[in-house]
Coordinates of C-alpha atoms in Angstrom, one line a residue:
X1 CA -40.7 -8.1 28.4
X2 CA -43.2 -5.8 28.8
X3 CA -42.6 -2.7 30.9
X4 CA -43.7 -2.2 34.8
X5 CA -44.6 1.6 34.7
X6 CA -46.4 2.3 32.0
X7 CA -46.5 6.4 31.9
X8 CA -49.8 7.8 31.3
X9 CA -50.2 10.6 28.0
X10 CA -53.2 9.9 26.3
X11 CA -56.4 8.7 28.1
X12 CA -59.8 7.9 26.3
X13 CA -63.1 8.8 28.5
X14 CA -66.6 8.0 27.4
X15 CA -69.6 7.5 29.8
X16 CA -73.1 6.6 30.8
X17 CA -72.5 7.2 34.7
X18 CA -70.7 10.5 34.9
X19 CA -70.0 10.3 38.8
X20 CA -66.6 12.1 39.2
X21 CA -66.1 13.0 36.0
X22 CA -65.1 16.1 36.3
X23 CA -63.1 15.9 39.5
X24 CA -61.3 12.9 37.5
X25 CA -60.3 14.3 34.2
X26 CA -59.5 17.7 36.1
X27 CA -56.5 15.4 37.3
X28 CA -56.0 14.0 34.1
X29 CA -55.6 17.6 32.8
X30 CA -53.5 19.0 35.4
X31 CA -51.0 15.4 34.9
X32 CA -50.9 16.6 31.1
X33 CA -53.0 14.0 30.0
X34 CA -54.2 14.7 26.5
X35 CA -58.3 13.5 26.9
X36 CA -60.0 11.8 23.5
X37 CA -64.2 11.3 24.5
X38 CA -67.2 11.0 22.7
X39 CA -71.0 12.6 22.9
X40 CA -72.8 13.7 25.5
X41 CA -68.8 12.7 27.9
X42 CA -66.9 15.4 25.8
X43 CA -69.9 18.1 26.4
X44 CA -69.5 17.6 30.1
X45 CA -65.7 17.7 30.0
X46 CA -65.9 20.6 28.0
X47 CA -68.6 22.3 29.8
X48 CA -66.3 21.6 32.8
X49 CA -63.7 23.5 30.7
X50 CA -61.6 20.7 30.7
X51 CA -59.5 20.2 27.2
X52 CA -60.8 17.5 25.2
X53 CA -60.6 16.0 21.6
X54 CA -63.0 14.3 19.6
X55 CA -62.8 10.6 18.9
X56 CA -64.4 11.9 15.6
X57 CA -61.4 14.4 15.0
X58 CA -59.2 11.3 15.4
X59 CA -60.7 8.7 13.2
X60 CA -61.8 11.1 10.7
X61 CA -65.5 9.7 10.7
X62 CA -68.4 11.6 12.6
X63 CA -70.5 9.6 15.3
X64 CA -73.0 8.6 12.9
X65 CA -76.4 6.2 12.9
X66 CA -77.4 8.0 16.9
X67 CA -74.0 7.4 18.1
X68 CA -74.3 3.6 17.3
X69 CA -71.3 3.9 15.0
X70 CA -68.8 6.3 16.7
X71 CA -65.3 3.9 18.3
X72 CA -65.7 1.3 16.3
X73 CA -63.2 2.0 14.1
X74 CA -59.3 1.0 14.1
X75 CA -57.5 4.3 15.0
X76 CA -59.5 3.9 18.1
X77 CA -58.5 -0.3 18.2
X78 CA -55.7 -0.4 17.2
X79 CA -54.5 2.5 19.8
X80 CA -56.1 -0.2 22.7
X81 CA -54.6 -3.1 21.4
X82 CA -51.2 -2.5 20.0
X83 CA -48.1 -4.1 21.5
X84 CA -45.8 -1.1 22.4
X85 CA -42.9 -3.6 22.1
X86 CA -43.8 -4.9 19.5
X87 CA -41.4 -2.9 16.5
X88 CA -44.0 -4.7 13.7
X89 CA -47.5 -3.4 15.5
X90 CA -45.7 0.1 16.5
X91 CA -44.5 0.3 12.7
X92 CA -47.7 -0.7 11.5
X93 CA -49.6 2.2 14.1
X94 CA -47.6 4.8 12.7
X95 CA -48.0 3.9 8.9
X96 CA -51.9 4.3 9.4
X97 CA -51.7 7.3 12.0
X98 CA -52.8 5.7 14.9
X99 CA -51.5 7.2 18.4
X100 CA -51.3 5.0 21.4
X101 CA -54.3 4.8 24.1
X102 CA -53.1 4.4 27.5
X103 CA -56.1 4.5 30.0
X104 CA -59.7 3.6 28.9
X105 CA -62.3 5.0 31.1
X106 CA -65.5 3.1 30.2
X107 CA -68.9 2.4 31.9
X108 CA -72.0 1.1 29.6
X109 CA -74.8 2.1 28.5
X110 CA -78.1 1.8 31.7
X111 CA -79.1 -1.6 30.7
X112 CA -79.7 -2.9 33.6
X113 CA -81.3 0.0 34.9
X114 CA -83.7 0.1 31.6
X115 CA -84.9 -2.9 32.5
X116 CA -85.3 -2.7 36.3
X117 CA -87.7 0.8 35.7
X118 CA -89.8 -1.1 33.6
X119 CA -88.5 -0.3 29.9
X120 CA -90.3 -0.8 26.6
X121 CA -88.4 -4.2 24.3
X122 CA -87.0 -1.5 21.7
X123 CA -85.6 0.8 24.6
X124 CA -84.0 -2.2 26.5
X125 CA -82.3 -3.4 22.8
X126 CA -81.5 0.5 22.0
X127 CA -79.5 0.4 25.8
X128 CA -77.5 -2.1 25.4
X129 CA -73.5 -1.3 24.2
X130 CA -71.8 -2.4 21.4
X131 CA -68.4 0.4 21.1
X132 CA -68.3 0.3 24.9
X133 CA -67.5 -3.1 25.7
X134 CA -65.7 -4.0 22.7
X135 CA -63.5 -1.6 23.9
X136 CA -63.4 -2.3 27.0
X137 CA -62.3 -6.4 26.5
X138 CA -59.6 -4.9 23.9
X139 CA -58.1 -2.6 26.7
X140 CA -58.7 -5.5 29.3
X141 CA -56.8 -8.0 26.6
X142 CA -53.7 -5.5 26.6
X143 CA -53.5 -4.7 30.4
X144 CA -49.0 -5.0 29.7
X145 CA -49.9 -1.5 28.1
X146 CA -53.5 -0.5 29.3
X147 CA -54.9 0.5 31.8
X148 CA -58.7 0.2 32.0
X149 CA -60.8 1.5 34.1
X150 CA -64.8 0.5 34.0
X151 CA -66.1 1.4 38.2
X152 CA -66.0 5.0 39.5
X153 CA -64.1 3.2 42.8
X154 CA -61.4 3.2 40.4
X155 CA -61.0 6.8 39.6
X156 CA -58.9 7.4 43.0
X157 CA -56.5 4.8 42.6
X158 CA -55.5 5.3 39.2
X159 CA -55.2 9.1 40.8
X160 CA -52.7 8.3 43.2
X161 CA -50.6 6.2 40.6
X162 CA -50.7 8.7 38.4
X163 CA -49.4 11.7 41.0
X164 CA -46.9 9.1 42.4
X165 CA -45.4 7.9 39.6
X166 CA -46.8 9.3 36.5
X167 CA -48.7 6.3 35.6
X168 CA -50.0 2.5 36.5
X169 CA -47.9 -0.2 36.8
X170 CA -48.8 -4.2 36.1
X171 CA -50.2 -5.1 39.4
X172 CA -53.1 -2.2 38.7
X173 CA -53.2 -2.9 35.4
X174 CA -53.7 -7.0 35.8
X175 CA -56.4 -5.9 38.7
X176 CA -58.7 -3.6 36.3
X177 CA -58.2 -5.9 33.7
X178 CA -60.6 -8.5 35.7
X179 CA -62.6 -6.2 36.7
X180 CA -62.9 -5.1 33.8
X181 CA -63.8 -8.3 32.2
X182 CA -66.1 -9.1 35.1
X183 CA -68.2 -5.9 34.0
X184 CA -68.3 -7.3 30.5
X185 CA -69.5 -10.8 31.8
X186 CA -71.8 -9.4 34.0
X187 CA -73.2 -7.1 31.7
X188 CA -73.9 -10.2 28.4
X189 CA -75.1 -12.1 31.3
X190 CA -77.9 -9.2 32.3
X191 CA -78.4 -8.7 28.6
X192 CA -79.1 -12.7 27.8
X193 CA -81.5 -13.3 30.5
X194 CA -83.5 -10.6 30.3
X195 CA -83.8 -11.7 26.1
X196 CA -84.7 -15.2 27.2
X197 CA -87.4 -13.3 29.9
X198 CA -88.8 -11.5 27.1
X199 CA -89.0 -13.6 24.1
X200 CA -90.1 -16.4 26.4
X201 CA -87.5 -18.7 26.8
X202 CA -87.4 -21.2 29.7
X203 CA -84.6 -23.0 29.3
X204 CA -81.7 -21.1 27.0
X205 CA -79.4 -23.0 25.8
X206 CA -77.0 -21.2 27.6
X207 CA -77.4 -19.3 31.0
X208 CA -74.8 -17.0 33.0
X209 CA -75.7 -15.1 36.1
X210 CA -73.7 -12.6 37.7
X211 CA -73.2 -10.2 40.7
X212 CA -71.6 -6.9 42.2
X213 CA -69.4 -7.3 45.3
X214 CA -71.7 -6.0 48.0
X215 CA -69.0 -7.0 51.1
X216 CA -66.6 -9.2 51.8
X217 CA -67.5 -11.9 54.7
X218 CA -65.0 -12.9 57.8
X219 CA -65.8 -16.6 56.5
X220 CA -68.5 -18.3 55.0
X221 CA -71.2 -21.2 56.7
X222 CA -68.0 -22.3 58.9
X223 CA -64.5 -19.9 59.5
X224 CA -62.4 -22.3 57.9
X225 CA -64.7 -21.1 54.6
X226 CA -63.7 -17.8 52.5
X227 CA -67.1 -15.9 51.5
X228 CA -68.6 -12.5 50.4
X229 CA -71.6 -11.6 49.6
X230 CA -72.5 -10.5 46.1
X231 CA -75.7 -8.3 44.5
X232 CA -77.9 -9.4 41.5
X233 CA -79.2 -5.8 41.0
X234 CA -82.6 -6.9 41.1
X235 CA -84.8 -4.1 43.0
X236 CA -86.4 -6.5 45.2
X237 CA -87.0 -5.4 49.6
X238 CA -84.7 -7.4 51.3
X239 CA -81.5 -8.0 52.9
X240 CA -79.4 -7.1 50.0
X241 CA -80.8 -3.6 49.3
X242 CA -81.3 -3.3 53.4
X243 CA -80.2 -0.5 55.1
X244 CA -78.2 -1.5 58.5
X245 CA -78.6 0.7 61.4
X246 CA -76.4 -0.2 63.6
X247 CA -74.9 -3.8 65.0
X248 CA -71.4 -5.5 63.7
X249 CA -71.3 -6.3 59.8
X250 CA -73.4 -9.0 58.8
X251 CA -71.8 -12.8 58.0
X252 CA -72.7 -15.0 56.2
X253 CA -75.8 -17.7 58.0
X254 CA -77.3 -13.9 59.2
X255 CA -77.6 -12.7 55.9
X256 CA -78.8 -16.4 54.4
X257 CA -81.0 -16.8 57.4
X258 CA -81.8 -12.8 57.7
X259 CA -83.1 -13.4 53.8
X260 CA -85.7 -16.9 54.3
X261 CA -86.8 -14.7 57.5
X262 CA -88.4 -11.6 55.1
X263 CA -89.0 -14.2 52.3
X264 CA -91.6 -16.0 54.6
X265 CA -92.5 -12.6 57.0
X266 CA -93.7 -11.2 53.5
X267 CA -96.3 -14.1 53.3
X268 CA -98.7 -12.1 55.0
X269 CA -100.1 -9.2 53.8
X270 CA -99.6 -5.8 56.1
X271 CA -102.8 -4.7 55.9
X272 CA -104.3 -7.7 57.3
X273 CA -102.6 -7.2 60.4
X274 CA -99.1 -7.2 62.0
X275 CA -96.9 -10.8 61.1
X276 CA -93.6 -11.6 62.8
X277 CA -91.1 -14.4 62.2
X278 CA -88.3 -15.9 64.0
X279 CA -86.0 -18.2 61.9
X280 CA -82.8 -20.4 63.2
X281 CA -80.7 -21.9 60.8
X282 CA -83.4 -20.5 57.5
X283 CA -86.4 -22.4 59.1
X284 CA -88.7 -21.2 61.4
X285 CA -89.2 -21.5 64.6
X286 CA -91.8 -19.7 65.2
X287 CA -94.4 -17.5 63.1
X288 CA -98.0 -15.3 64.4
X289 CA -100.4 -12.8 63.2
X290 CA -101.8 -10.7 65.8
X291 CA -103.6 -7.5 66.8
X292 CA -99.9 -5.2 67.2
X293 CA -96.6 -6.3 66.3
X294 CA -96.0 -7.2 70.5
X295 CA -98.2 -9.7 70.7
X296 CA -97.2 -11.4 67.4
X297 CA -93.4 -11.8 68.3
X298 CA -94.5 -13.0 71.5
X299 CA -96.8 -15.7 70.1
X300 CA -94.0 -16.3 67.6
X301 CA -91.7 -16.7 70.6
X302 CA -94.0 -18.8 72.2
X303 CA -93.6 -21.9 69.7
X304 CA -90.4 -22.7 70.0
X305 CA -88.4 -20.7 72.9
X306 CA -85.2 -22.5 73.0
X307 CA -84.6 -22.3 69.2
X308 CA -85.8 -18.6 69.0
X309 CA -82.3 -17.5 71.0
X310 CA -79.7 -16.1 68.7
X311 CA -82.8 -16.3 66.0
X312 CA -84.0 -13.9 62.9
X313 CA -86.8 -11.8 63.8
X314 CA -88.7 -10.2 60.8
X315 CA -91.4 -7.7 60.8
X316 CA -93.6 -7.2 57.7
X317 CA -94.7 -3.8 59.1
X318 CA -92.7 -1.2 61.3
X319 CA -91.1 -1.7 64.3
X320 CA -92.0 -0.2 67.1
X321 CA -91.2 0.6 70.5
X322 CA -93.1 -1.9 72.4
X323 CA -92.3 -5.0 69.6
X324 CA -88.3 -4.0 69.8
X325 CA -88.5 -3.9 74.5
X326 CA -90.2 -7.3 73.8
X327 CA -87.2 -8.8 71.3
X328 CA -84.3 -7.3 73.7
X329 CA -85.3 -9.6 76.2
X330 CA -83.2 -12.2 74.7
X331 CA -80.3 -12.1 72.7
X332 CA -81.1 -11.9 68.7
X333 CA -78.7 -11.5 66.1
X334 CA -81.2 -9.7 63.4
X335 CA -84.3 -7.5 63.5
X336 CA -85.4 -6.6 59.7
X337 CA -88.9 -4.9 59.0
X338 CA -89.9 -2.6 56.3
X339 CA -89.3 0.8 58.6
X340 CA -88.3 1.2 62.0
X341 CA -89.9 4.3 65.2
X342 CA -87.3 6.4 66.3
X343 CA -88.5 5.0 69.5
X344 CA -87.4 1.6 68.3
X345 CA -83.7 2.7 67.3
X346 CA -83.7 4.1 70.9
X347 CA -84.3 0.8 72.3
X348 CA -81.9 -1.1 70.0
X349 CA -78.9 1.5 70.4
X350 CA -77.4 -0.5 73.6
X351 CA -77.6 -3.4 72.2
X352 CA -74.4 -3.2 70.1
X353 CA -74.4 -6.9 68.9
X354 CA -78.1 -6.8 67.7
X355 CA -78.4 -5.5 64.3
X356 CA -81.5 -3.4 62.7
X357 CA -82.2 -3.3 58.9
X358 CA -84.5 -1.5 57.3
X359 CA -86.0 -2.2 53.8
X360 CA -88.7 0.4 52.5
X361 CA -91.2 -2.9 52.0
X362 CA -91.4 -6.0 51.6
X363 CA -90.7 -8.7 48.3
X364 CA -93.6 -9.3 46.1
X365 CA -94.4 -13.1 47.0
X366 CA -95.9 -13.2 43.9
X367 CA -93.9 -12.0 41.3
X368 CA -91.6 -14.1 38.7
X369 CA -88.0 -14.2 39.8
X370 CA -85.3 -16.9 38.9
X371 CA -83.2 -18.5 41.9
X372 CA -80.5 -21.2 41.2
X373 CA -78.3 -23.9 43.4
X374 CA -75.0 -24.9 42.2
X375 CA -73.8 -28.8 42.3
X376 CA -71.3 -30.4 40.8
X377 CA -70.0 -29.6 37.2
X378 CA -73.6 -26.8 37.1
X379 CA -76.3 -25.3 38.8
X380 CA -79.8 -25.9 38.6
X381 CA -82.4 -23.5 37.5
X382 CA -85.6 -22.5 38.5
X383 CA -88.3 -20.6 38.6
X384 CA -89.2 -18.5 42.5
X385 CA -91.8 -20.7 44.6
X386 CA -94.1 -17.7 44.3
X387 CA -97.3 -20.2 44.3
X388 CA -100.3 -19.6 46.5
X389 CA -103.3 -21.0 47.5
X390 CA -107.1 -19.0 47.9
X391 CA -109.8 -20.4 49.5
X392 CA -111.9 -21.5 47.0
X393 CA -109.3 -23.8 45.1
X394 CA -109.2 -25.8 48.3
X395 CA -111.1 -29.1 48.2
X396 CA -112.3 -30.9 51.3
X397 CA -112.3 -34.6 50.6
X398 CA -113.2 -35.9 54.4
X399 CA -116.7 -36.2 55.9
X400 CA -116.1 -33.7 58.4
X401 CA -115.4 -29.6 56.7
X402 CA -113.4 -27.3 58.3
X403 CA -114.8 -25.2 60.9
X404 CA -114.1 -21.2 59.3
X405 CA -111.2 -20.5 62.3
X406 CA -110.1 -24.2 61.4
X407 CA -110.2 -23.2 57.5
X408 CA -107.6 -19.6 58.5
X409 CA -105.6 -21.5 60.7
X410 CA -104.8 -24.0 57.7
X411 CA -104.4 -21.4 55.4
X412 CA -101.9 -19.6 57.6
X413 CA -99.9 -22.3 58.4
X414 CA -100.3 -23.8 54.6
X415 CA -98.2 -20.1 54.6
X416 CA -95.5 -21.2 57.0
X417 CA -95.3 -24.3 55.5
X418 CA -93.3 -23.2 51.8
X419 CA -90.6 -21.9 53.8
X420 CA -89.6 -24.7 56.0
X421 CA -87.3 -27.6 54.5
X422 CA -88.8 -30.5 53.5
X423 CA -90.2 -32.3 54.5
X424 CA -92.5 -30.0 56.6
X425 CA -94.9 -30.2 59.4
X426 CA -96.4 -26.9 60.2
X427 CA -99.2 -27.2 63.9
X428 CA -100.8 -23.8 63.8
X429 CA -103.6 -22.6 66.6
X430 CA -105.3 -19.2 66.3
X431 CA -102.8 -17.4 63.8
X432 CA -99.6 -18.7 65.3
X433 CA -97.3 -21.6 64.8
X434 CA -97.4 -24.1 67.9
X435 CA -95.3 -26.9 66.8
X436 CA -92.3 -26.8 63.6
X437 CA -90.9 -30.2 62.1
X438 CA -88.4 -29.3 59.3
X439 CA -85.9 -30.9 57.3
X440 CA -86.7 -34.4 58.1
X441 CA -85.9 -37.7 55.8
X442 CA -89.2 -39.0 57.4
X443 CA -92.2 -37.1 57.2
X444 CA -93.9 -38.8 60.1
X445 CA -90.5 -37.7 61.9
X446 CA -90.9 -34.2 61.2
X447 CA -94.6 -34.5 62.6
X448 CA -93.3 -36.1 66.1
X449 CA -91.0 -33.5 66.3
X450 CA -93.1 -30.8 66.1
X451 CA -95.5 -32.2 68.4
X452 CA -92.6 -32.7 70.7
X453 CA -91.6 -28.9 70.6
X454 CA -94.9 -28.3 71.3
X455 CA -95.0 -30.5 74.3
X456 CA -91.7 -28.9 75.6
X457 CA -93.5 -25.3 75.5
X458 CA -96.6 -27.1 77.1
X459 CA -94.2 -27.2 80.1
X460 CA -92.8 -24.5 80.2
X461 CA -95.8 -22.2 79.7
X462 CA -97.6 -24.5 82.5
X463 CA -101.0 -24.8 79.8
X464 CA -102.9 -28.3 80.6
X465 CA -102.6 -29.6 77.6
X466 CA -99.6 -28.8 74.2
X467 CA -101.1 -25.9 71.5
X468 CA -101.0 -28.6 69.2
X469 CA -104.5 -29.8 70.8
X470 CA -107.1 -28.3 68.8
X471 CA -104.9 -27.3 65.4
X472 CA -104.7 -27.4 62.5
X473 CA -101.4 -28.6 60.0
X474 CA -100.2 -27.8 56.8
X475 CA -97.1 -30.9 55.1
X476 CA -95.4 -29.7 52.2
X477 CA -95.8 -32.6 50.1
X478 CA -98.5 -35.4 50.1
X479 CA -99.1 -38.3 52.9
X480 CA -97.3 -41.5 51.2
X481 CA -99.2 -43.1 54.0
X482 CA -101.7 -43.0 56.5
X483 CA -99.4 -43.2 59.5
X484 CA -98.1 -39.2 59.0
X485 CA -101.9 -38.7 59.7
X486 CA -102.1 -41.0 62.3
X487 CA -99.4 -39.0 64.3
X488 CA -101.3 -36.3 63.5
X489 CA -104.3 -37.5 65.5
X490 CA -102.2 -38.3 68.2
X491 CA -101.1 -35.0 68.6
X492 CA -104.8 -33.6 68.6
X493 CA -104.9 -32.0 65.1
X494 CA -108.4 -31.3 64.2
X495 CA -107.9 -30.1 60.5
X496 CA -105.4 -30.9 57.8
X497 CA -103.5 -29.1 55.1
X498 CA -101.6 -31.3 52.2
X499 CA -101.2 -31.5 48.3
X500 CA -102.9 -34.7 48.2
X501 CA -101.4 -36.6 44.9
X502 CA -100.4 -39.8 46.4
X503 CA -101.2 -43.5 45.5
X504 CA -102.5 -43.7 48.6
X505 CA -104.3 -40.9 49.1
X506 CA -107.7 -42.9 49.2
X507 CA -106.4 -44.3 52.7
X508 CA -104.8 -41.8 54.2
X509 CA -108.8 -39.6 53.7
X510 CA -110.0 -43.4 55.5
X511 CA -107.9 -42.7 58.4
X512 CA -108.8 -39.1 58.6
X513 CA -112.6 -39.9 58.4
X514 CA -112.1 -42.9 61.3
X515 CA -110.0 -39.9 63.4
X516 CA -112.4 -37.0 62.9
X517 CA -110.3 -34.3 60.8
X518 CA -111.3 -32.5 58.5
X519 CA -108.7 -32.8 55.7
X520 CA -108.2 -30.6 52.1
X521 CA -106.2 -30.4 49.5
X522 CA -104.6 -28.0 47.9
X523 CA -103.1 -30.1 44.5
X524 CA -99.9 -27.5 44.9
X525 CA -96.6 -29.4 46.4
X526 CA -93.6 -27.0 48.3
X527 CA -90.6 -28.9 48.4
X528 CA -87.7 -27.0 50.2
X529 CA -84.5 -28.3 49.9

């Protein structure tokens, strides 16, 4: 049986990220641990006055081929893989002069960072580590006797055990091994996914995804579900990279809804003015553009005040004091924006249950990317929905042309509909949503729900007519029958934007003409399930 405590007598350290390296190695050195190292790591240790032996001294071979070959040697891998309680292993080690290695400390070439900064194909390939993963996997396999550290976060735990008991125990080595295998798996996933994109393979035979734990969550969608939040390292402004200024930790649902809100509001270029989106259960309950962020918020709020309670608010510009004060008039879970003024932070400071996140920028809604979803026995992978429609691409199919104001509202509603669960219907007027129907099995039902919400708000705001009167409407997919258009006309809609492509398009267009509606086709669908 393997022994529980393995004394630390010899360690091999080879790291690209040298954070905390000197302090860690000094503690090992002070405890009498012999340190083997390579290249830049060995130099950094010597510069810090730490005794170190080059791996090349141990292997009898110099580092060669620009450092590509330095640790790929039986003396290294034998020291990592040899079973301490196997007499044959130990005899082979003694015969060939292989010393045992009790601790391996390796973090890999910065491949992910090289890709993130836009490195060339050749530069990315050069930053694919070979010797590091090979050593990590060897040490992790032999965790009965060898500890393996791949994260700086584990330095302190190893040093505490070293100080307390002279070595690592079995429980820690198992935990370190799991982390190590996860790291090499993530690294290989990053390399394979990058290469698929670099060489133009849209559907690679094998696909892997990986993440790094950002936080454990109290629970998942429901209290009986375990959950955690992992980040992929994608350099995209949003909830994963945001700074949280106040409030308790985000929940599973908070994170999901905040992501939905920020991706939606990013559709609206801040150079063209402030925009605000209010999200509840991953669906928008109000979106608006205006001359000020405070006005955009109020107009978004007036789309569906009931649903906005306890929602997520996203802004495409810096959160200011006036907007913050307006937001605090009701209970809000999360506010996310590219930035926030000191005044806004002070306004929120007294709201302990409100979380404020800033991201430093907006995600590029037109950038390529990948999304995936689990199904039983597998997962679905697709490119990010970065489709956008410009005015010249629209095709007017009715006798009546939309007015300029109607066309502006149509394009606004279309951008919002992209982020509404299917079947999606979005009524908009003067660059603000006035009714939203989402996630229904029938498009007609979504049409009626949006109209009903507008009627409720007309009563609440003491308006003579619901704001759907004279509105522009977006449908995320085509109308399969004329009944949907009839329902829109009954709600007072004046113009409709939809993909087109139904077998009954002629019937649908005829219904629009009969009711005096303007209708444009996009030729593009935005299902969101």
